[in-house]
XYZ file of C-alpha atoms in Angstrom:
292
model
C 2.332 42.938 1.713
C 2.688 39.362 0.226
C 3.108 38.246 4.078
C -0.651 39.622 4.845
C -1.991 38.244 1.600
C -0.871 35.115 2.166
C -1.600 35.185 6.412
C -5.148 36.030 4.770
C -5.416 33.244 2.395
C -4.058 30.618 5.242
C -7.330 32.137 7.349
C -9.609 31.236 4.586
C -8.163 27.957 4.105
C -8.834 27.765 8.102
C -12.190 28.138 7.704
C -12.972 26.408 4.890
C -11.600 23.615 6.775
C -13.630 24.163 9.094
C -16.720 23.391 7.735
C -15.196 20.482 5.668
C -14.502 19.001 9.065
C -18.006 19.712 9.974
C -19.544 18.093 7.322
C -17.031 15.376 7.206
C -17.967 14.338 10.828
C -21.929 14.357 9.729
C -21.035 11.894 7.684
C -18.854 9.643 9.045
C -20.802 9.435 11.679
C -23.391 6.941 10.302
C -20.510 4.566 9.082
C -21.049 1.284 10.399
C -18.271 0.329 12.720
C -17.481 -3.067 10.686
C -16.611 -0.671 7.495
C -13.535 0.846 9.193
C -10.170 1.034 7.234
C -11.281 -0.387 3.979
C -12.845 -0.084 0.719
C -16.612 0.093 2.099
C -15.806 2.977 4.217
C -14.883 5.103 0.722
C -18.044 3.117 -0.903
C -20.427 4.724 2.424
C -18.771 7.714 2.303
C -19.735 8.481 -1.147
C -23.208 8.361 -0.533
C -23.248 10.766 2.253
C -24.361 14.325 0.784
C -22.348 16.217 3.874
C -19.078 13.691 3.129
C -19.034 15.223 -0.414
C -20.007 18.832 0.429
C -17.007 18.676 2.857
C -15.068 17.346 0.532
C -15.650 20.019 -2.164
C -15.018 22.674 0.570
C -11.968 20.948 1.187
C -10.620 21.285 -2.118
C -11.575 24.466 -1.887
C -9.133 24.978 0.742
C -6.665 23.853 -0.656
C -7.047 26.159 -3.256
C -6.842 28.895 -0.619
C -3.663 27.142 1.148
C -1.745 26.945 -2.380
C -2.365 30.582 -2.401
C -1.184 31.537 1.068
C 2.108 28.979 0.350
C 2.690 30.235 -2.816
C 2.667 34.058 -1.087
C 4.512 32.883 2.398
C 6.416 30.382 4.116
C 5.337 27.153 4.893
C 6.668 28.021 8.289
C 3.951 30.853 8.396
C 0.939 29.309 6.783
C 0.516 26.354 8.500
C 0.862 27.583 11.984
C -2.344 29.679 11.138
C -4.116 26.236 10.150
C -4.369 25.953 13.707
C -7.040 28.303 14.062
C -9.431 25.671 11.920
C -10.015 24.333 15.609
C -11.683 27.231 16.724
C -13.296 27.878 13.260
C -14.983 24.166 13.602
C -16.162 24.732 17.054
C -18.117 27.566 16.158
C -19.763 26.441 12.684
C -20.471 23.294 14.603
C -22.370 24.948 16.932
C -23.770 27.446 14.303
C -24.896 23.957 12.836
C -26.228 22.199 15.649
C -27.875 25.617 16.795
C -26.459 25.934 20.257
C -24.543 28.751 22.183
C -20.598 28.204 22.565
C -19.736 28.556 26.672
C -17.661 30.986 27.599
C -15.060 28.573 28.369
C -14.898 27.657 24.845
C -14.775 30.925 23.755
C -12.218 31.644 26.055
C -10.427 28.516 23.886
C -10.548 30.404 21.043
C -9.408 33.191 22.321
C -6.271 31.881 23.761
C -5.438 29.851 19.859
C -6.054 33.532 18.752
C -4.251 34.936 20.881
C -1.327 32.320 21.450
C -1.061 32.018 17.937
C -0.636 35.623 17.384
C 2.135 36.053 19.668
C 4.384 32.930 18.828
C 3.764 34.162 14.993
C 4.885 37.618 16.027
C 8.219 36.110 18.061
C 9.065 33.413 15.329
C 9.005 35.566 12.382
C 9.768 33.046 10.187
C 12.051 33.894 7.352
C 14.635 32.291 4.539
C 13.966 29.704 2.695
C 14.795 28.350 -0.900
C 13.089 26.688 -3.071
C 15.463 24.306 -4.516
C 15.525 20.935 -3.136
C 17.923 18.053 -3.632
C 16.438 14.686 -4.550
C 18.447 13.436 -1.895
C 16.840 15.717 0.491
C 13.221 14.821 -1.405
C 13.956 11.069 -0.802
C 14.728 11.215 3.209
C 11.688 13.862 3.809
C 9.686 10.563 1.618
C 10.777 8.270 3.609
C 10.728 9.841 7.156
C 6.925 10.954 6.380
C 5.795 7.888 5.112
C 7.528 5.619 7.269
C 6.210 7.741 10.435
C 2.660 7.267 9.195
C 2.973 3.683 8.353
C 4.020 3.185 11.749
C 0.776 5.435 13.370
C -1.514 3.457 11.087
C -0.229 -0.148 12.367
C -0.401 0.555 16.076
C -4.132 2.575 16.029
C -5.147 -1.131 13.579
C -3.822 -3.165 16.186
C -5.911 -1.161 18.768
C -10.345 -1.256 19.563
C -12.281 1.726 18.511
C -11.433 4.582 21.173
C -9.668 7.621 21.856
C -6.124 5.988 21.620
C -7.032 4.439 17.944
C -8.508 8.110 16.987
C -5.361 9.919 17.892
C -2.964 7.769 16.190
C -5.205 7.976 12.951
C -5.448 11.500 13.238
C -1.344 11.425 14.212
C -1.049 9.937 10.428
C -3.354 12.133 8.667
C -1.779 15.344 10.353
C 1.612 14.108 8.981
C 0.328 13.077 5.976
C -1.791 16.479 5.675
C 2.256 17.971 6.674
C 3.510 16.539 3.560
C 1.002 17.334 1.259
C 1.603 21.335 1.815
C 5.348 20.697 2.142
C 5.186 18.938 -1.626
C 2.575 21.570 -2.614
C 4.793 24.366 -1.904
C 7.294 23.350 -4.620
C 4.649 22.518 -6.741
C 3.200 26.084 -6.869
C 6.799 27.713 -6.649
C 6.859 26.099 -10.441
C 3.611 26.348 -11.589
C 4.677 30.924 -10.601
C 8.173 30.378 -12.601
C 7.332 28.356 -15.052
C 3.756 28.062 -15.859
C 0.641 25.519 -15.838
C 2.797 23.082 -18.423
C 5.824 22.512 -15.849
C 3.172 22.271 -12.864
C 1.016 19.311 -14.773
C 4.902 17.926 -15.226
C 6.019 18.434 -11.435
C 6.128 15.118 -9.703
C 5.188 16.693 -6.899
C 1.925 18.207 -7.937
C 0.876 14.323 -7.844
C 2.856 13.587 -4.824
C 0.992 16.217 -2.889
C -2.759 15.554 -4.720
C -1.793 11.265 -3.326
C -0.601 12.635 -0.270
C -3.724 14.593 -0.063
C -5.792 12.094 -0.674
C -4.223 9.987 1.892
C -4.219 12.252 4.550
C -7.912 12.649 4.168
C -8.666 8.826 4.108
C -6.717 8.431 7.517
C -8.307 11.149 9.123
C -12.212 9.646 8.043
C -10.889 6.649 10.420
C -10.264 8.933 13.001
C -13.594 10.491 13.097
C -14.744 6.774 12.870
C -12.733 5.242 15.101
C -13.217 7.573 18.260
C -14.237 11.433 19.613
C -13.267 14.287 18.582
C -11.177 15.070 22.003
C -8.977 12.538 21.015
C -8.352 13.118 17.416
C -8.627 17.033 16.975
C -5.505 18.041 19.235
C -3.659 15.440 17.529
C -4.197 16.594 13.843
C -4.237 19.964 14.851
C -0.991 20.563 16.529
C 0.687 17.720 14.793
C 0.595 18.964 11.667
C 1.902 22.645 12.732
C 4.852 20.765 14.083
C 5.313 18.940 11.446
C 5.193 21.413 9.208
C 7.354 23.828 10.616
C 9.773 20.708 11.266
C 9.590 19.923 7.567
C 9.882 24.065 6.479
C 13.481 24.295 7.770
C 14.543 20.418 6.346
C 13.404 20.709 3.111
C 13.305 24.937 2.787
C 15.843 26.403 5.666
C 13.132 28.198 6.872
C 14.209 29.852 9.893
C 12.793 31.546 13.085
C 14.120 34.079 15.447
C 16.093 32.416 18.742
C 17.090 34.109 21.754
C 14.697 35.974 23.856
C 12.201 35.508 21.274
C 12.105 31.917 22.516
C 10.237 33.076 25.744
C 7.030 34.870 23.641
C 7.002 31.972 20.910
C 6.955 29.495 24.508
C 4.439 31.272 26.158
C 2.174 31.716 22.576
C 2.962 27.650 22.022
C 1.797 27.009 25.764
C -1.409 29.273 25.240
C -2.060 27.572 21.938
C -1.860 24.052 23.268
C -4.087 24.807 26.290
C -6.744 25.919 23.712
C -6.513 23.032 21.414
C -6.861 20.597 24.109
C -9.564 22.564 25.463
C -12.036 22.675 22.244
C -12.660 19.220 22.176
C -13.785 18.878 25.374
C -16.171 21.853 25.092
C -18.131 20.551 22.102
C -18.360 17.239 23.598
C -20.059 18.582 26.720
C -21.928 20.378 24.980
C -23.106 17.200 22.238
C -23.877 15.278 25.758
C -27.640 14.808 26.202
C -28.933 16.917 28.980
C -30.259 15.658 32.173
C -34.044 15.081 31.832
C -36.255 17.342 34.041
C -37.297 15.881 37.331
C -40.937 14.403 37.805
């Protein structure tokens, strides 16, 4: 029962993503392209009505995603996240008051549907929740290291889809880490109350990491389309995530024969994510005006 609770909550944190990211995109996209990666960004950003109602809904998320990890696995939850692709297509276009193709629908149906199946092989199971600070150090380092490194090479690149994927590259690991130090964080806060959570260090780590994650990934919006950042943040942070679930937890997943459904469900899953993007921004291209 606590699986389906929390595969519910991880939905609702999918969706409420969703329309963060919506929102989010409104309003980065009136920041001035001079205003990238630095204090004037957060200064626009602030001013944008949609910026702030996406980030409220975001927060709301993550109330739903504390939920779902504090319920299920990490290796579970985030997984589902993936579905916030689909999720943003459609509000987008609910938004923008257009019809979805059929071929992105047919996107959506294959994350569904992919998703479903790899979830259904994997099984993910195990898991502790004690962690060495040994083991808390390396996870540190490897994370932040990995996005220091994403967030030097998109700087050293022009606005475009190669500078939009490595932002979004960072902000999916950093978005990784967050749920990762989050996970502990509400494991305490269930054993030993709201005093020991405001006393977790990682209750903080995961609220900067947060915080963090989001700042990288308004430079990705900013920086280039959404075909180019999306799949990266997307499916990045699943793998992270599950990488990070059996380091830090020993979260495990079935092997064997099982490896051919979670293949095919990964395959079918990636083919959707990819495709999105490239739906919407058909569909956000002007159409061809009417012969005279």
């Amino acid at each position: 029962m606590s699986g389906l609770l929390s595969a519910v909550f991880a939905l609702l944190a999918a969706v409420a993503n969703a329309t963060g990211t919506v929102l989010q995109r409104i309003g980065a996209r009136t920041v001035p392209h001079g205003d990238a990666f630095s204090m004037r960004l957060i200064r626009h950003l602030v001013h944008s009505p949609a910026w702030l109602g996406g980030v409220a809904v975001i927060v709301g998320a993550a109330a739903f995603q504390a939920l779902a990890l504090n319920l299920g696995s990490l290796s579970l939850v985030q997984p589902i996240l993936v579905t916030e692709l689909p999720f943003t297509l459609v509000i987008a276009c609910a938004v923008a008051r257009r019809r979805l193709s059929a071929t992105g629908w047919a996107a959506a149906l294959m994350v569904a549907f992919g998703l479903g199946l790899a979830l259904f092989a994997a099984a993910p199971s195990g898991g502790h929740g004690e962690v060495s600070a040994g083991l808390w150090t390396l996870t540190l380092v490897a994370t932040t290291g990995a996005m220091t490194v994403c967030v030097l090479a998109a700087l050293t690149r022009p606005r475009g889809m190669s500078r939009a994927a490595l932002f979004s590259s960072a902000s999916a690991i950093g978005y990784a880490l967050t749920a990762t130090l989050m996970t502990t964080a509400t494991d305490v806060f269930e054993r030993q109350g709201a005093g020991a959570f405001l006393t977790c260090w990682q209750t903080y780590g995961f609220v900067a990491a947060g915080g963090l994650a989001l700042f990288l990934l308004a430079n990705a919006m900013e920086s280039g389309p959404l075909v180019a950042s999306q799949p990266a943040l997307t499916l990045g942070e699943a793998l992270v995530s599950l990488a990070l679930g059996g380091l830090v937890y020993g979260e495990r997943v079935r092997t064997g024969w099982w490896l051919v459904p979670e293949g095919i469900g990964a395959v079918l899953v990636t083919w959707g994510i990819v495709l999105l993007p490239r739906v919407e921004m058909e569909a956000d291209e002007p159409s061809a005006p009417p012969p005279r």
